[in-house]
Amino acid sequence: MPSALPAKLALTILGRLEAATSRLEDLVPTIADPSLTTDGAQPLSGHGPSAVRALDKARSPSRHMETLPPVIDDFDAIINGQVKSFVNMSEEIGGLVAEQSAAVLRAFAAERKFLIVTTKARKPDIQSPVYMEILKDLQAMMGAVNDIREANRASPLFTHLTTVSEGITVLAWITIDPKPADYVAEILSSAQYHGNRVIKEYKEKDRRHVDWVNAFYAIFKSLTAYVKQHYPSGVTWNNQNGIDPQEALHQVQNGQTPSKAPPPYSVTPTSSSSDTGAVFDQISRGSDVTSHLRKVDPSSQTHKNPSLHTQGVSAPHAPSRSSSQSSSLGRSPIPGTKPKPESMRAKKPPRKDLDGNKWLIESYNDPGQMLEIEASISHSILISRCTKTPIRIIGKANAISLDNCTQCSLVIDSLVSAVDVIKSPKFEMQVLGSLPTIMLDQVDGAAIYLSKDSLGTEVFTSKCTGINVNLPGQTEEDDYVERALPEQVKSVVRNGVLVSETVEHAG
């Protein structure tokens, strides 16, 4: 019948459209597969010519796009490798640690923009407004990392926040001439002082925190190799063929930067970690733009479930809570397992090992001779659970931490940072060179001998008794002069202010 012909034709067309839609939906994970060919896509197998033409059309603009310089490709490798791994581990810990790691990621993205500008532009005067404008985003992101630390000094994870806050200044290597790699190593040493305290605190309680610290250290190692390879004498600019720095900055801010392939569409993350995802999306735009998309489940595809045509728009799923949101709920935290007393712990064999930039000295008990450590400026030294052990540190080290040791003595040349002594009674130390800081926590009985070069040393004590500091005499032939640190403090209210003074006994 003539009236039936249009209906059959309509059904035929509808069937073909649904078949084409099914093929395109199945094609999405294929495009996002990380095993790519040279032009950024995996070879298609089992798809018809129409699918091949559709893919070619989607990526055809990339044939006219400029490729990324190798220096940017390698910097992207650090962001998508070590930085991303650090962010993922931070999200496992959650809370402020995850929030701060997102700020770290944004800081690396800002430095990436700076490096792209250097590949396109002539070097401006470092005192000029345009140079400061190029650095503005990076400075703001680095400041955001530190702001999280400063606003949460009462946090139980304050040492974590301090580790990252001290380490984020490494991104200032772009302003260092002529050896920025040395600057990176110096900042790593500063971060290790706090990071090693995290390792010491959590190595027997929660290994995630130890892995988190090591993941942060891995960023420095990769960045050091990157700087040595591409910028051994400092950041270089395109002074021969470069454009005006202001114009280059404008191009970068407006997205006119080299890319492996243009994104076919933008995706708005809906999870609670959208800030982190958005940064990675900016960094990874190109042939990997769809790498974070999931394949639509067949039960949700309208062409495979006609009944969905008759249903209204489904209510959006509630966004999943991030670990930081979950931790802020009223639920009380699960108490950690208390460590065993020292007397009940199994005795471990003595250990003196160099692990990367960390010396680990553990479980020595009256070895009968002095232990000698050849240290360098990047070395941090962790000494724990030793008894009646004399230790000699030769050379200028970065920092020393002594934890749960009894009747141990320490002779050091010089330090960059500080000596941190925790729960170590009857402790003795002699400083031959210079030392900025000594921190004593729960120490019962200590004798500290300073040299003339270390008279400016600051000594901090907490819950300590019997601490004596021995000062050198006027001449080399004079004996040391012993001075006791005060143990009693008097506090009074004066004009509405609480004033604390040490108590002195006369006579």
PDB file of N, CA, C and O in Angstrom, residues 392-429:
ATOM      1  N   ARG A 392      80.774   9.399  64.736  1.00  0.00           N
ATOM      2  CA  ARG A 392      81.550  10.533  64.185  1.00  0.00           C
ATOM      3  C   ARG A 392      81.043  10.828  62.781  1.00  0.00           C
ATOM      4  O   ARG A 392      81.059   9.960  61.899  1.00  0.00           O
ATOM      5  N   ILE A 393      80.554  12.066  62.567  1.00  0.00           N
ATOM      6  CA  ILE A 393      80.084  12.495  61.251  1.00  0.00           C
ATOM      7  C   ILE A 393      81.178  13.344  60.618  1.00  0.00           C
ATOM      8  O   ILE A 393      81.483  14.445  61.098  1.00  0.00           O
ATOM      9  N   ILE A 394      81.765  12.838  59.540  1.00  0.00           N
ATOM     10  CA  ILE A 394      82.864  13.510  58.866  1.00  0.00           C
ATOM     11  C   ILE A 394      82.311  14.263  57.657  1.00  0.00           C
ATOM     12  O   ILE A 394      81.624  13.685  56.817  1.00  0.00           O
ATOM     13  N   GLY A 395      82.627  15.545  57.562  1.00  0.00           N
ATOM     14  CA  GLY A 395      82.137  16.354  56.458  1.00  0.00           C
ATOM     15  C   GLY A 395      80.887  17.126  56.849  1.00  0.00           C
ATOM     16  O   GLY A 395      80.320  16.951  57.928  1.00  0.00           O
ATOM     17  N   LYS A 396      80.431  17.997  55.957  1.00  0.00           N
ATOM     18  CA  LYS A 396      79.256  18.827  56.201  1.00  0.00           C
ATOM     19  C   LYS A 396      78.012  18.127  55.701  1.00  0.00           C
ATOM     20  O   LYS A 396      77.837  17.947  54.490  1.00  0.00           O
ATOM     21  N   ALA A 397      77.151  17.703  56.615  1.00  0.00           N
ATOM     22  CA  ALA A 397      75.909  17.013  56.264  1.00  0.00           C
ATOM     23  C   ALA A 397      74.761  18.007  56.252  1.00  0.00           C
ATOM     24  O   ALA A 397      74.912  19.194  56.574  1.00  0.00           O
ATOM     25  N   ASN A 398      73.589  17.513  55.869  1.00  0.00           N
ATOM     26  CA  ASN A 398      72.415  18.382  55.826  1.00  0.00           C
ATOM     27  C   ASN A 398      71.717  18.449  57.174  1.00  0.00           C
ATOM     28  O   ASN A 398      71.524  19.519  57.735  1.00  0.00           O
ATOM     29  N   ALA A 399      71.320  17.296  57.730  1.00  0.00           N
ATOM     30  CA  ALA A 399      70.588  17.269  58.997  1.00  0.00           C
ATOM     31  C   ALA A 399      70.815  15.931  59.677  1.00  0.00           C
ATOM     32  O   ALA A 399      71.107  14.920  59.032  1.00  0.00           O
ATOM     33  N   ILE A 400      70.660  15.925  61.011  1.00  0.00           N
ATOM     34  CA  ILE A 400      70.818  14.701  61.799  1.00  0.00           C
ATOM     35  C   ILE A 400      69.618  14.571  62.723  1.00  0.00           C
ATOM     36  O   ILE A 400      69.185  15.551  63.339  1.00  0.00           O
ATOM     37  N   SER A 401      69.091  13.371  62.803  1.00  0.00           N
ATOM     38  CA  SER A 401      67.985  13.088  63.710  1.00  0.00           C
ATOM     39  C   SER A 401      68.355  11.889  64.575  1.00  0.00           C
ATOM     40  O   SER A 401      68.751  10.838  64.062  1.00  0.00           O
ATOM     41  N   LEU A 402      68.232  12.047  65.897  1.00  0.00           N
ATOM     42  CA  LEU A 402      68.563  10.995  66.861  1.00  0.00           C
ATOM     43  C   LEU A 402      67.282  10.661  67.617  1.00  0.00           C
ATOM     44  O   LEU A 402      66.717  11.531  68.293  1.00  0.00           O
ATOM     45  N   ASP A 403      66.836   9.423  67.537  1.00  0.00           N
ATOM     46  CA  ASP A 403      65.530   9.058  68.092  1.00  0.00           C
ATOM     47  C   ASP A 403      65.643   7.780  68.922  1.00  0.00           C
ATOM     48  O   ASP A 403      66.167   6.764  68.450  1.00  0.00           O
ATOM     49  N   ASN A 404      65.142   7.841  70.168  1.00  0.00           N
ATOM     50  CA  ASN A 404      65.080   6.672  71.031  1.00  0.00           C
ATOM     51  C   ASN A 404      66.446   5.998  71.198  1.00  0.00           C
ATOM     52  O   ASN A 404      66.573   4.776  71.049  1.00  0.00           O
ATOM     53  N   CYS A 405      67.441   6.777  71.483  1.00  0.00           N
ATOM     54  CA  CYS A 405      68.787   6.256  71.744  1.00  0.00           C
ATOM     55  C   CYS A 405      69.159   6.543  73.207  1.00  0.00           C
ATOM     56  O   CYS A 405      68.648   7.490  73.814  1.00  0.00           O
ATOM     57  N   THR A 406      70.044   5.732  73.752  1.00  0.00           N
ATOM     58  CA  THR A 406      70.444   5.878  75.152  1.00  0.00           C
ATOM     59  C   THR A 406      71.967   5.919  75.246  1.00  0.00           C
ATOM     60  O   THR A 406      72.646   5.075  74.654  1.00  0.00           O
ATOM     61  N   GLN A 407      72.472   6.936  75.952  1.00  0.00           N
ATOM     62  CA  GLN A 407      73.903   7.095  76.193  1.00  0.00           C
ATOM     63  C   GLN A 407      74.706   7.083  74.891  1.00  0.00           C
ATOM     64  O   GLN A 407      75.739   6.411  74.781  1.00  0.00           O
ATOM     65  N   CYS A 408      74.234   7.800  73.932  1.00  0.00           N
ATOM     66  CA  CYS A 408      74.942   7.910  72.658  1.00  0.00           C
ATOM     67  C   CYS A 408      75.662   9.260  72.593  1.00  0.00           C
ATOM     68  O   CYS A 408      75.204  10.247  73.167  1.00  0.00           O
ATOM     69  N   SER A 409      76.773   9.260  71.901  1.00  0.00           N
ATOM     70  CA  SER A 409      77.540  10.497  71.732  1.00  0.00           C
ATOM     71  C   SER A 409      77.753  10.760  70.252  1.00  0.00           C
ATOM     72  O   SER A 409      77.842   9.837  69.436  1.00  0.00           O
ATOM     73  N   LEU A 410      77.810  12.042  69.927  1.00  0.00           N
ATOM     74  CA  LEU A 410      77.867  12.450  68.534  1.00  0.00           C
ATOM     75  C   LEU A 410      78.928  13.530  68.369  1.00  0.00           C
ATOM     76  O   LEU A 410      78.945  14.510  69.115  1.00  0.00           O
ATOM     77  N   VAL A 411      79.829  13.333  67.400  1.00  0.00           N
ATOM     78  CA  VAL A 411      80.842  14.335  67.065  1.00  0.00           C
ATOM     79  C   VAL A 411      80.637  14.704  65.604  1.00  0.00           C
ATOM     80  O   VAL A 411      80.692  13.833  64.720  1.00  0.00           O
ATOM     81  N   ILE A 412      80.376  15.980  65.343  1.00  0.00           N
ATOM     82  CA  ILE A 412      80.074  16.404  63.972  1.00  0.00           C
ATOM     83  C   ILE A 412      80.988  17.552  63.571  1.00  0.00           C
ATOM     84  O   ILE A 412      81.483  18.302  64.413  1.00  0.00           O
ATOM     85  N   ASP A 413      81.203  17.664  62.266  1.00  0.00           N
ATOM     86  CA  ASP A 413      81.961  18.795  61.731  1.00  0.00           C
ATOM     87  C   ASP A 413      81.050  20.013  61.602  1.00  0.00           C
ATOM     88  O   ASP A 413      81.159  20.961  62.352  1.00  0.00           O
ATOM     89  N   SER A 414      80.138  19.982  60.617  1.00  0.00           N
ATOM     90  CA  SER A 414      79.213  21.095  60.394  1.00  0.00           C
ATOM     91  C   SER A 414      77.921  20.553  59.805  1.00  0.00           C
ATOM     92  O   SER A 414      77.889  19.449  59.231  1.00  0.00           O
ATOM     93  N   LEU A 415      76.843  21.330  59.927  1.00  0.00           N
ATOM     94  CA  LEU A 415      75.550  20.959  59.378  1.00  0.00           C
ATOM     95  C   LEU A 415      74.928  22.145  58.654  1.00  0.00           C
ATOM     96  O   LEU A 415      75.156  23.303  59.016  1.00  0.00           O
ATOM     97  N   VAL A 416      74.123  21.832  57.641  1.00  0.00           N
ATOM     98  CA  VAL A 416      73.363  22.861  56.941  1.00  0.00           C
ATOM     99  C   VAL A 416      72.129  23.238  57.737  1.00  0.00           C
ATOM    100  O   VAL A 416      71.774  24.408  57.866  1.00  0.00           O
ATOM    101  N   SER A 417      71.474  22.237  58.324  1.00  0.00           N
ATOM    102  CA  SER A 417      70.189  22.464  58.973  1.00  0.00           C
ATOM    103  C   SER A 417      70.289  22.336  60.485  1.00  0.00           C
ATOM    104  O   SER A 417      70.686  23.272  61.161  1.00  0.00           O
ATOM    105  N   ALA A 418      69.893  21.180  61.054  1.00  0.00           N
ATOM    106  CA  ALA A 418      69.781  21.079  62.505  1.00  0.00           C
ATOM    107  C   ALA A 418      70.024  19.657  62.969  1.00  0.00           C
ATOM    108  O   ALA A 418      69.969  18.702  62.191  1.00  0.00           O
ATOM    109  N   VAL A 419      70.279  19.546  64.279  1.00  0.00           N
ATOM    110  CA  VAL A 419      70.300  18.267  64.980  1.00  0.00           C
ATOM    111  C   VAL A 419      69.003  18.168  65.774  1.00  0.00           C
ATOM    112  O   VAL A 419      68.681  19.070  66.555  1.00  0.00           O
ATOM    113  N   ASP A 420      68.266  17.102  65.554  1.00  0.00           N
ATOM    114  CA  ASP A 420      66.984  16.894  66.219  1.00  0.00           C
ATOM    115  C   ASP A 420      67.100  15.660  67.107  1.00  0.00           C
ATOM    116  O   ASP A 420      67.289  14.543  66.600  1.00  0.00           O
ATOM    117  N   VAL A 421      67.008  15.831  68.430  1.00  0.00           N
ATOM    118  CA  VAL A 421      67.178  14.734  69.380  1.00  0.00           C
ATOM    119  C   VAL A 421      65.844  14.498  70.083  1.00  0.00           C
ATOM    120  O   VAL A 421      65.276  15.428  70.685  1.00  0.00           O
ATOM    121  N   ILE A 422      65.342  13.269  70.032  1.00  0.00           N
ATOM    122  CA  ILE A 422      64.027  12.934  70.572  1.00  0.00           C
ATOM    123  C   ILE A 422      64.156  11.714  71.485  1.00  0.00           C
ATOM    124  O   ILE A 422      64.677  10.671  71.066  1.00  0.00           O
ATOM    125  N   LYS A 423      63.688  11.845  72.727  1.00  0.00           N
ATOM    126  CA  LYS A 423      63.617  10.727  73.669  1.00  0.00           C
ATOM    127  C   LYS A 423      64.949   9.968  73.747  1.00  0.00           C
ATOM    128  O   LYS A 423      64.987   8.738  73.619  1.00  0.00           O
ATOM    129  N   SER A 424      66.011  10.696  73.943  1.00  0.00           N
ATOM    130  CA  SER A 424      67.352  10.093  73.995  1.00  0.00           C
ATOM    131  C   SER A 424      68.081  10.588  75.239  1.00  0.00           C
ATOM    132  O   SER A 424      68.749  11.634  75.199  1.00  0.00           O
ATOM    133  N   PRO A 425      67.955   9.881  76.354  1.00  0.00           N
ATOM    134  CA  PRO A 425      68.593  10.323  77.602  1.00  0.00           C
ATOM    135  C   PRO A 425      70.108  10.140  77.567  1.00  0.00           C
ATOM    136  O   PRO A 425      70.639   9.341  76.795  1.00  0.00           O
ATOM    137  N   LYS A 426      70.782  10.929  78.428  1.00  0.00           N
ATOM    138  CA  LYS A 426      72.236  10.861  78.595  1.00  0.00           C
ATOM    139  C   LYS A 426      72.946  11.003  77.250  1.00  0.00           C
ATOM    140  O   LYS A 426      73.772  10.173  76.850  1.00  0.00           O
ATOM    141  N   PHE A 427      72.607  12.084  76.578  1.00  0.00           N
ATOM    142  CA  PHE A 427      73.113  12.349  75.232  1.00  0.00           C
ATOM    143  C   PHE A 427      74.275  13.330  75.297  1.00  0.00           C
ATOM    144  O   PHE A 427      74.250  14.289  76.072  1.00  0.00           O
ATOM    145  N   GLU A 428      75.303  13.105  74.481  1.00  0.00           N
ATOM    146  CA  GLU A 428      76.448  14.007  74.400  1.00  0.00           C
ATOM    147  C   GLU A 428      76.734  14.351  72.942  1.00  0.00           C
ATOM    148  O   GLU A 428      76.592  13.490  72.060  1.00  0.00           O
ATOM    149  N   MET A 429      77.130  15.598  72.719  1.00  0.00           N
ATOM    150  CA  MET A 429      77.440  16.025  71.357  1.00  0.00           C
ATOM    151  C   MET A 429      78.529  17.092  71.374  1.00  0.00           C
ATOM    152  O   MET A 429      78.509  17.992  72.227  1.00  0.00           O
TER     153      MET A 429
END
